[in-house]
Short mmCIF file of C-alpha atoms and ligand atoms in Angstrom, two decimals:
data_model
loop_
_atom_site.label_atom_id
_atom_site.label_comp_id
_atom_site.label_asym_id
_atom_site.label_seq_id
_atom_site.Cartn_x
_atom_site.Cartn_y
_atom_site.Cartn_z
CA UNK A 1 17.90 15.61 28.37
CA UNK A 2 19.60 12.99 30.50
CA UNK A 3 16.39 11.40 31.79
CA UNK A 4 14.97 11.09 28.28
CA UNK A 5 18.05 9.40 26.85
CA UNK A 6 18.34 7.12 29.90
CA UNK A 7 14.78 6.04 29.25
CA UNK A 8 15.60 5.51 25.57
CA UNK A 9 18.58 3.36 26.53
CA UNK A 10 16.37 1.40 28.89
CA UNK A 11 13.80 0.78 26.18
CA UNK A 12 16.50 -0.14 23.67
CA UNK A 13 17.99 -2.64 26.09
CA UNK A 14 14.63 -4.26 26.81
CA UNK A 15 13.73 -4.31 23.10
CA UNK A 16 17.03 -6.05 22.39
CA UNK A 17 16.27 -8.70 25.01
CA UNK A 18 12.75 -9.26 23.67
CA UNK A 19 14.09 -9.56 20.12
CA UNK A 20 16.77 -12.06 21.14
CA UNK A 21 14.28 -14.27 22.96
CA UNK A 22 11.61 -14.02 20.26
CA UNK A 23 14.03 -14.81 17.42
CA UNK A 24 14.85 -18.04 19.22
CA UNK A 25 11.18 -18.86 19.59
CA UNK A 26 10.49 -18.01 15.92
CA UNK A 27 13.31 -20.30 14.79
CA UNK A 28 11.82 -23.17 16.79
CA UNK A 29 8.21 -22.71 15.71
CA UNK A 30 8.82 -22.05 11.99
CA UNK A 31 11.21 -24.86 11.06
CA UNK A 32 8.99 -25.92 8.15
CA UNK A 33 9.00 -22.38 6.74
CA UNK A 34 12.75 -22.24 7.10
CA UNK A 35 13.18 -25.52 5.19
CA UNK A 36 10.71 -24.42 2.51
CA UNK A 37 12.61 -21.14 2.10
CA UNK A 38 15.94 -22.96 1.82
CA UNK A 39 14.49 -25.14 -0.95
CA UNK A 40 12.93 -22.13 -2.69
CA UNK A 41 16.22 -20.22 -2.62
CA UNK A 42 17.69 -22.79 -5.02
CA UNK A 43 15.26 -21.81 -7.77
CA UNK A 44 14.11 -18.26 -6.92
CA UNK A 45 16.26 -15.32 -5.85
CA UNK A 46 15.79 -14.91 -2.07
CA UNK A 47 13.34 -17.83 -2.25
CA UNK A 48 10.37 -15.54 -2.97
CA UNK A 49 8.34 -14.51 -6.05
CA UNK A 50 8.52 -10.76 -5.18
CA UNK A 51 11.35 -9.24 -3.14
CA UNK A 52 8.72 -7.55 -0.94
CA UNK A 53 7.83 -11.05 0.29
CA UNK A 54 11.24 -11.61 1.85
CA UNK A 55 11.90 -10.59 5.43
CA UNK A 56 14.45 -11.57 8.07
CA UNK A 57 15.13 -14.03 9.53
CA UNK A 58 13.01 -15.90 6.94
CA UNK A 59 9.39 -15.48 5.87
CA UNK A 60 6.62 -17.77 7.04
CA UNK A 61 5.51 -20.02 4.19
CA UNK A 62 1.74 -20.25 4.02
CA UNK A 63 -0.43 -23.21 3.19
CA UNK A 64 -3.93 -21.84 3.58
CA UNK A 65 -5.96 -18.68 4.25
CA UNK A 66 -9.58 -18.15 5.18
CA UNK A 67 -11.48 -15.04 6.30
CA UNK A 68 -9.08 -13.27 8.73
CA UNK A 69 -6.73 -16.22 9.19
CA UNK A 70 -3.64 -17.74 7.62
CA UNK A 71 -1.98 -21.05 8.45
CA UNK A 72 1.68 -21.74 7.74
CA UNK A 73 3.38 -25.01 6.77
CA UNK A 74 4.24 -25.65 10.44
CA UNK A 75 0.56 -25.46 11.37
CA UNK A 76 0.88 -22.09 13.16
CA UNK A 77 -2.25 -20.00 12.83
CA UNK A 78 -2.19 -16.22 12.52
CA UNK A 79 -4.75 -13.46 12.49
CA UNK A 80 -3.79 -11.75 9.25
CA UNK A 81 -3.57 -7.96 9.58
CA UNK A 82 -1.41 -7.55 6.48
CA UNK A 83 -4.24 -8.85 4.28
CA UNK A 84 -2.31 -9.03 1.03
CA UNK A 85 -0.54 -5.67 1.50
CA UNK A 86 -4.00 -4.19 1.85
CA UNK A 87 -5.58 -6.05 -1.09
CA UNK A 88 -8.05 -8.06 0.97
CA UNK A 89 -10.54 -5.62 2.46
CA UNK A 90 -13.15 -8.23 1.51
CA UNK A 91 -11.23 -10.85 3.55
CA UNK A 92 -9.65 -14.10 2.42
CA UNK A 93 -12.15 -15.95 0.23
CA UNK A 94 -15.11 -13.74 0.98
CA UNK A 95 -18.17 -15.93 0.31
CA UNK A 96 -19.59 -13.38 -2.18
CA UNK A 97 -16.31 -13.32 -4.12
CA UNK A 98 -15.95 -17.08 -3.95
CA UNK A 99 -19.45 -17.68 -5.29
CA UNK A 100 -18.81 -15.26 -8.17
CA UNK A 101 -15.53 -16.95 -9.08
CA UNK A 102 -17.08 -20.41 -8.93
CA UNK A 103 -19.98 -19.30 -11.12
CA UNK A 104 -17.58 -17.74 -13.66
CA UNK A 105 -15.42 -20.87 -13.81
CA UNK A 106 -18.34 -22.51 -15.62
CA UNK A 107 -18.06 -19.86 -18.34
CA UNK A 108 -14.32 -19.50 -18.93
CA UNK A 109 -11.49 -17.34 -17.67
CA UNK A 110 -10.16 -15.48 -20.72
CA UNK A 111 -11.92 -14.22 -23.85
CA UNK A 112 -9.67 -11.38 -25.16
CA UNK A 113 -12.85 -9.95 -26.60
CA UNK A 114 -15.09 -7.87 -24.32
CA UNK A 115 -17.59 -9.18 -21.80
CA UNK A 116 -20.51 -7.33 -20.24
CA UNK A 117 -18.96 -7.39 -16.78
CA UNK A 118 -16.23 -5.01 -18.07
CA UNK A 119 -18.88 -2.32 -18.47
CA UNK A 120 -20.66 -3.19 -15.23
CA UNK A 121 -17.47 -2.83 -13.18
CA UNK A 122 -16.46 0.35 -15.04
CA UNK A 123 -19.93 1.83 -14.38
CA UNK A 124 -19.44 1.14 -10.67
CA UNK A 125 -16.10 2.94 -10.69
CA UNK A 126 -17.65 5.93 -12.50
CA UNK A 127 -20.29 6.20 -9.77
CA UNK A 128 -17.75 5.95 -6.99
CA UNK A 129 -14.77 8.06 -8.02
CA UNK A 130 -16.35 10.86 -10.01
CA UNK A 131 -14.34 10.19 -13.17
CA UNK A 132 -16.19 9.31 -16.38
CA UNK A 133 -13.95 6.80 -18.20
CA UNK A 134 -11.96 3.77 -17.02
CA UNK A 135 -9.63 1.06 -18.26
CA UNK A 136 -8.53 -2.15 -16.51
CA UNK A 137 -5.03 -3.49 -15.89
CA UNK A 138 -3.66 -6.48 -13.96
CA UNK A 139 -1.82 -4.64 -11.19
CA UNK A 140 -1.32 -1.30 -9.53
CA UNK A 141 2.03 -1.01 -11.28
CA UNK A 142 0.36 -1.11 -14.68
CA UNK A 143 -2.30 1.35 -13.55
CA UNK A 144 0.26 4.00 -12.54
CA UNK A 145 2.42 3.30 -15.62
CA UNK A 146 -0.53 3.75 -17.96
CA UNK A 147 -1.90 6.80 -16.13
CA UNK A 148 1.49 8.49 -16.42
CA UNK A 149 1.61 7.70 -20.15
CA UNK A 150 -1.86 9.20 -20.60
CA UNK A 151 -0.75 12.34 -18.73
CA UNK A 152 2.28 12.64 -20.99
CA UNK A 153 0.08 12.16 -24.03
CA UNK A 154 -2.46 14.79 -23.07
CA UNK A 155 0.11 17.40 -21.99
CA UNK A 156 2.83 16.67 -24.58
CA UNK A 157 5.35 16.94 -21.69
CA UNK A 158 7.94 14.42 -20.47
CA UNK A 159 8.74 15.14 -16.82
CA UNK A 160 6.84 13.77 -13.86
CA UNK A 161 6.99 14.68 -10.18
CA UNK A 162 6.68 12.18 -7.35
CA UNK A 163 7.00 12.35 -3.59
CA UNK A 164 10.07 11.21 -1.67
CA UNK A 165 9.28 7.90 0.03
CA UNK A 166 6.30 7.28 -2.26
CA UNK A 167 5.72 3.85 -3.80
CA UNK A 168 3.73 3.53 -7.02
CA UNK A 169 4.75 0.09 -8.28
CA UNK A 170 7.78 -1.33 -10.02
CA UNK A 171 8.12 0.45 -13.35
CA UNK A 172 11.21 2.55 -14.01
CA UNK A 173 9.96 6.11 -13.68
CA UNK A 174 8.53 5.62 -10.18
CA UNK A 175 11.31 3.41 -8.79
CA UNK A 176 13.11 6.55 -7.79
CA UNK A 177 13.44 7.75 -4.17
CA UNK A 178 11.19 4.97 -2.88
CA UNK A 179 13.12 4.71 0.38
CA UNK A 180 16.39 6.47 -0.37
CA UNK A 181 19.39 6.41 1.97
CA UNK A 182 19.54 9.88 3.52
CA UNK A 183 23.22 10.37 2.70
CA UNK A 184 22.29 10.22 -1.00
CA UNK A 185 18.98 12.05 -0.85
CA UNK A 186 20.04 15.71 -0.63
CA UNK A 187 18.34 18.47 1.38
CA UNK A 188 14.92 17.77 2.90
CA UNK A 189 13.19 20.61 1.04
CA UNK A 190 14.84 19.86 -2.33
CA UNK A 191 15.51 16.11 -2.43
CA UNK A 192 17.69 14.51 -5.07
CA UNK A 193 16.18 11.61 -7.02
CA UNK A 194 17.83 8.34 -6.01
CA UNK A 195 17.29 5.18 -8.09
CA UNK A 196 15.78 2.39 -5.97
CA UNK A 197 17.24 -0.31 -8.19
CA UNK A 198 19.93 -0.92 -10.74
CA UNK A 199 18.70 -0.68 -14.31
CA UNK A 200 17.24 2.84 -14.21
CA UNK A 201 18.61 4.87 -17.12
CA UNK A 202 19.97 8.38 -16.72
CA UNK A 203 17.20 9.61 -19.03
CA UNK A 204 14.48 8.19 -16.79
CA UNK A 205 16.19 9.54 -13.68
CA UNK A 206 16.30 12.97 -15.30
CA UNK A 207 12.60 12.89 -16.11
CA UNK A 208 11.43 12.13 -12.56
CA UNK A 209 11.59 15.04 -10.12
CA UNK A 210 11.25 14.32 -6.39
CA UNK A 211 9.55 16.58 -3.83
CA UNK A 212 8.75 16.20 -0.12
CA UNK A 213 5.18 15.29 0.83
CA UNK A 214 3.13 17.96 2.61
CA UNK A 215 5.22 20.74 1.04
CA UNK A 216 3.17 22.77 -1.43
CA UNK A 217 5.99 25.30 -1.95
CA UNK A 218 8.35 22.57 -3.14
CA UNK A 219 5.72 21.43 -5.62
CA UNK A 220 5.23 24.98 -6.83
CA UNK A 221 8.97 25.21 -7.53
CA UNK A 222 9.04 21.84 -9.30
CA UNK A 223 6.20 22.83 -11.64
CA UNK A 224 7.31 26.43 -12.23
CA UNK A 225 8.71 25.85 -15.74
CA UNK A 226 5.40 24.41 -16.98
CA UNK A 227 7.19 21.32 -18.30
CA UNK A 228 5.77 18.65 -15.98
CA UNK A 229 3.19 16.18 -17.32
CA UNK A 230 2.00 14.77 -14.01
CA UNK A 231 2.28 14.90 -10.25
CA UNK A 232 1.66 11.38 -8.95
CA UNK A 233 0.90 11.08 -5.25
CA UNK A 234 -0.98 8.93 -2.77
CA UNK A 235 -3.51 11.35 -1.23
CA UNK A 236 -2.64 9.63 2.07
CA UNK A 237 0.81 8.03 1.98
CA UNK A 238 0.46 4.39 2.96
CA UNK A 239 3.90 3.03 2.30
CA UNK A 240 5.72 4.84 5.12
CA UNK A 241 3.34 3.71 7.80
CA UNK A 242 0.40 6.03 7.27
CA UNK A 243 1.20 9.68 6.62
CA UNK A 244 -1.78 12.03 6.52
CA UNK A 245 -1.99 15.19 4.42
CA UNK A 246 -1.82 18.36 6.50
CA UNK A 247 -4.92 20.54 6.32
CA UNK A 248 -4.93 22.40 3.00
CA UNK A 249 -2.10 20.44 1.37
CA UNK A 250 -4.17 18.49 -1.15
CA UNK A 251 -6.25 21.56 -1.98
CA UNK A 252 -3.02 23.46 -2.66
CA UNK A 253 -1.72 20.57 -4.77
CA UNK A 254 -4.91 20.69 -6.84
CA UNK A 255 -4.65 24.44 -7.37
CA UNK A 256 -0.93 24.40 -8.23
CA UNK A 257 -1.14 21.50 -10.69
CA UNK A 258 -4.14 23.05 -12.43
CA UNK A 259 -2.41 26.42 -12.73
CA UNK A 260 0.67 24.83 -14.33
CA UNK A 261 -1.24 22.52 -16.68
CA UNK A 262 0.07 19.43 -14.86
CA UNK A 263 -2.17 16.38 -14.53
CA UNK A 264 -2.82 15.37 -10.93
CA UNK A 265 -2.72 11.58 -10.51
CA UNK A 266 -4.01 10.14 -7.24
CA UNK A 267 -2.57 6.70 -6.59
CA UNK A 268 -5.42 5.08 -4.68
CA UNK A 269 -4.08 1.55 -5.03
CA UNK A 270 -4.16 1.21 -1.25
CA UNK A 271 -6.78 3.77 -0.25
CA UNK A 272 -9.24 3.07 -3.10
CA UNK A 273 -11.74 1.15 -1.03
CA UNK A 274 -10.14 0.89 2.42
CA UNK A 275 -10.54 4.66 2.93
CA UNK A 276 -14.24 4.57 2.10
CA UNK A 277 -16.70 3.88 -0.68
CA UNK A 278 -15.31 6.61 -2.94
CA UNK A 279 -11.69 6.33 -1.82
CA UNK A 280 -9.55 9.06 -0.34
CA UNK A 281 -10.71 11.19 -3.27
CA UNK A 282 -14.24 11.14 -1.88
CA UNK A 283 -13.33 11.26 1.81
CA UNK A 284 -10.96 14.21 1.42
CA UNK A 285 -12.94 15.97 -1.30
CA UNK A 286 -10.16 16.78 -3.78
CA UNK A 287 -10.74 15.65 -7.37
CA UNK A 288 -7.68 14.64 -9.43
CA UNK A 289 -7.44 14.27 -13.22
CA UNK A 290 -6.58 10.57 -13.02
CA UNK A 291 -7.10 7.92 -10.33
CA UNK A 292 -5.22 4.60 -10.10
CA UNK A 293 -6.82 1.64 -8.35
CA UNK A 294 -5.83 -1.97 -7.66
CA UNK A 295 -5.63 -4.31 -4.66
CA UNK A 296 -8.89 -4.38 -2.70
CA UNK A 297 -11.18 -3.65 -5.67
CA UNK A 298 -10.39 -7.19 -6.93
CA UNK A 299 -11.27 -9.13 -3.78
CA UNK A 300 -7.88 -10.91 -3.83
CA UNK A 301 -7.50 -11.49 -7.56
CA UNK A 302 -4.93 -9.55 -9.62
CA UNK A 303 -6.46 -6.34 -10.86
CA UNK A 304 -5.74 -2.70 -11.52
CA UNK A 305 -7.70 0.13 -13.07
CA UNK A 306 -7.21 3.76 -13.95
CA UNK A 307 -9.84 6.36 -14.58
CA UNK A 308 -9.62 9.87 -15.90
CA UNK A 309 -11.33 12.97 -17.14
CA UNK A 310 -12.79 12.75 -20.62
CA UNK A 311 -9.94 14.88 -21.94
CA UNK A 312 -7.36 12.44 -20.53
CA UNK A 313 -9.11 9.26 -21.57
CA UNK A 314 -9.80 10.62 -25.08
CA UNK A 315 -6.08 10.10 -25.62
CA UNK A 316 -6.85 6.38 -25.63
CA UNK A 317 -10.10 6.74 -27.57
CA UNK A 318 -8.31 8.54 -30.40
CA UNK A 319 -5.46 6.04 -30.35
CA UNK A 320 -2.81 8.63 -29.56
CA UNK A 321 -2.04 6.71 -26.37
CA UNK A 322 -2.04 2.94 -26.64
CA UNK A 323 -3.31 0.96 -23.69
CA UNK A 324 -3.00 -2.81 -23.99
CA UNK A 325 -2.90 -6.09 -22.07
CA UNK A 326 -3.90 -9.71 -22.76
CA UNK A 327 -5.47 -10.20 -19.33
CA UNK A 328 -7.05 -6.75 -18.98
CA UNK A 329 -10.65 -7.10 -17.86
CA UNK A 330 -10.61 -10.89 -18.01
CA UNK A 331 -13.97 -12.33 -16.96
CA UNK A 332 -12.66 -14.16 -13.89
CA UNK A 333 -11.23 -11.05 -12.26
CA UNK A 334 -14.24 -9.02 -13.36
CA UNK A 335 -16.56 -11.51 -11.68
CA UNK A 336 -14.62 -11.06 -8.43
CA UNK A 337 -14.53 -7.25 -8.78
CA UNK A 338 -18.27 -7.15 -9.37
CA UNK A 339 -18.84 -9.17 -6.19
CA UNK A 340 -16.65 -7.03 -3.88
CA UNK A 341 -18.97 -4.04 -3.32
CA UNK A 342 -21.90 -5.93 -1.75
CA UNK A 343 -20.13 -7.19 1.40
CA UNK A 344 -17.91 -4.08 1.66
CA UNK A 345 -20.54 -1.40 1.15
CA UNK A 346 -22.45 -2.63 4.17
CA UNK A 347 -19.34 -2.25 6.31
CA UNK A 348 -18.46 1.20 4.97
CA UNK A 349 -21.98 2.49 5.61
CA UNK A 350 -21.91 1.16 9.17
CA UNK A 351 -18.69 3.12 9.76
CA UNK A 352 -20.08 6.46 8.68
CA UNK B 1 7.31 7.69 27.58
CA UNK B 2 7.36 5.24 24.67
CA UNK B 3 8.17 6.96 21.35
CA UNK B 4 5.10 5.67 19.54
CA UNK B 5 1.66 6.68 18.36
CA UNK B 6 -1.06 5.23 16.16
CA UNK B 7 -2.48 6.54 12.90
CA UNK B 8 -5.74 5.44 11.35
CA UNK B 9 -7.33 6.11 7.97
CA UNK B 10 -10.48 4.18 7.15
CA UNK B 11 -9.96 0.45 7.63
CA UNK B 12 -6.18 0.81 7.84
CA UNK B 13 -3.95 1.86 10.67
CA UNK B 14 -0.46 1.55 12.03
CA UNK B 15 1.79 2.04 15.00
CA UNK B 16 4.49 4.59 14.19
CA UNK B 17 7.58 4.54 16.41
CA UNK B 18 8.03 8.27 16.74
CA UNK B 19 6.75 10.75 19.35
CA UNK B 20 5.48 13.27 16.80
CA UNK B 21 3.24 12.66 13.79
CA UNK B 22 5.08 11.83 10.56
CA UNK B 23 4.60 14.51 7.88
CA UNK B 24 6.96 13.16 5.24
CA UNK B 25 9.68 10.61 4.48
CA UNK B 26 12.35 12.41 6.52
CA UNK B 27 10.14 12.23 9.62
CA UNK B 28 9.49 8.54 8.92
CA UNK B 29 13.25 7.93 8.90
CA UNK B 30 13.44 9.04 12.54
CA UNK B 31 11.25 6.10 13.66
CA UNK B 32 12.86 3.53 15.94
CA UNK B 33 13.49 0.45 13.78
CA UNK B 34 14.68 -1.71 16.70
CA UNK B 35 11.50 -1.17 18.72
CA UNK B 36 9.46 -1.82 15.58
CA UNK B 37 11.23 -5.10 14.90
CA UNK B 38 10.94 -6.23 18.52
CA UNK B 39 7.21 -5.58 18.41
CA UNK B 40 6.80 -7.39 15.09
CA UNK B 41 8.65 -10.55 16.11
CA UNK B 42 6.85 -10.54 19.48
CA UNK B 43 3.54 -10.33 17.60
CA UNK B 44 4.17 -12.99 14.98
CA UNK B 45 5.10 -15.48 17.72
CA UNK B 46 1.67 -14.83 19.23
CA UNK B 47 -0.30 -15.25 16.03
CA UNK B 48 -0.31 -11.60 14.90
CA UNK B 49 0.75 -11.33 11.26
CA UNK B 50 1.88 -7.90 10.05
CA UNK B 51 4.44 -6.62 7.55
CA UNK B 52 7.72 -6.48 9.46
CA UNK B 53 9.40 -3.41 10.91
CA UNK B 54 8.68 0.19 10.07
CA UNK B 55 6.15 -0.66 7.37
CA UNK B 56 3.80 -2.19 9.89
CA UNK B 57 0.30 -1.39 8.74
CA UNK B 58 -2.89 -3.19 9.56
CA UNK B 59 -6.00 -3.69 7.50
CA UNK B 60 -9.15 -4.80 9.28
CA UNK B 61 -11.18 -6.61 6.62
CA UNK B 62 -14.94 -7.03 6.58
CA UNK B 63 -14.34 -10.64 7.69
CA UNK B 64 -12.43 -9.84 10.90
CA UNK B 65 -14.70 -10.38 13.89
CA UNK B 66 -14.54 -7.94 16.77
CA UNK B 67 -12.46 -10.46 18.72
CA UNK B 68 -10.05 -10.95 15.81
CA UNK B 69 -9.74 -7.22 15.26
CA UNK B 70 -8.88 -6.66 18.93
CA UNK B 71 -6.47 -9.55 19.35
CA UNK B 72 -3.62 -7.35 18.05
CA UNK B 73 -4.37 -4.71 20.67
CA UNK B 74 -4.15 -7.29 23.44
CA UNK B 75 -0.84 -8.70 22.24
CA UNK B 76 0.49 -5.17 21.73
CA UNK B 77 -0.42 -4.35 25.32
CA UNK B 78 1.55 -7.39 26.49
CA UNK B 79 4.54 -6.13 24.51
CA UNK B 80 4.34 -2.65 25.96
CA UNK B 81 3.98 -4.05 29.48
CA UNK B 82 7.18 -6.00 29.06
CA UNK B 83 8.96 -3.07 27.45
CA UNK B 84 8.12 -0.76 30.33
CA UNK B 85 8.16 -3.25 33.24
C1 PLP C 1 0.36 3.02 -3.48
C2 PLP C 1 0.72 1.88 -4.36
N1 PLP C 1 0.77 2.05 -5.69
C3 PLP C 1 1.07 1.04 -6.52
C4 PLP C 1 1.37 -0.22 -6.05
C5 PLP C 1 1.71 -1.31 -7.00
O1 PLP C 1 0.66 -2.23 -7.09
P1 PLP C 1 0.97 -3.73 -7.57
O2 PLP C 1 1.79 -4.38 -6.51
O3 PLP C 1 -0.39 -4.33 -7.75
O4 PLP C 1 1.69 -3.63 -8.87
C6 PLP C 1 1.33 -0.45 -4.67
C7 PLP C 1 1.65 -1.78 -4.12
O5 PLP C 1 1.95 -1.97 -2.96
C8 PLP C 1 1.02 0.62 -3.81
O6 PLP C 1 0.98 0.45 -2.48
#
């Protein structure tokens, strides 16, 4: 269609002009960030603590954040819509969270022996996500890593299946086909697993099978040999923009995984509280065997959690699966996690 | 017509630079990265902080006021006006 492509060319031309002008303006207004990044580059690869924090032409370097705002080292103020990659549903320094942290600081930050708030937060998660047993981690990465290990323990199987374009953290078995180049990724309905990073062994690559999202038939084929421990998936994909499940897809996923004895793991690191009080699991009404949480349940402090059916979590109870971590359930993070529901629940109820 | 639409799920949403809804990663790869970058850099220069490019995704926290939540929409409108002028 000539008119359509003419319009596209028009838009492309205007976008190019806007970008050129705005890059100039960005360079002028973020000189402090640029200098701070140049200094940081000398001691940190790319000048950032996580490669996700780098972006062209250079990231803004932040000095302060409060409520919905961030201020950079040049004094520019921004309304923050990123909100910690979705970890700050409670807002920057929510007063409830702040008060809880300040109160806990008077009682210590690390015990490595249990505290009562561990149980209180776990009880809240039981109420909300419909799974009876929980453990805490320090990040979403650890939550998905541990949930996958539990699934392997309970099934006695090695393979896992993940979705092409899905992100579940930075451990080896899920750093496959995160955002693969299409010339390496094979056919759309039978994608080839592509390592997202150097350092992935052939064995790990062989154990992770990749399927397209929203394609129940592809999942059926991947599970057909009854040798897959887990299918890990975000119920709503939130790392390729936002990609919604088509009607019936998650129900089919539940039926297929159950029929093949494969554990269904919902990665609700992003959706866990932002989707609603009981996560996407509650909103969409499909119950997995394991749920992974992180980000917004901690009110801005580093946290993760995974919950499972009794059968799954008994793997840990019996000691067949080991789940460990010095900072797991530390009282500072627990104090923040316990404070998050009050200000958020009000908001969620208003929405419904 | 601008090849873009919005998607919302709970407190999160995004602008996706395709005409049709994205059903999987292959659809996502058809999004217009140049338009996405132009919109991001236009926004950040006007106090709108989002992850850059195709992974644009907003979260409206419980601490965003109505005015703060809508500021992005206003700046986005400015961008679209210039794009289609
Ligand atoms: C869906 C999903 N799973 C897991 C993770 C990993 O969480 P973390 O960065 O806390 O390790 C992320 C982080 O962006 C995520 O979006």
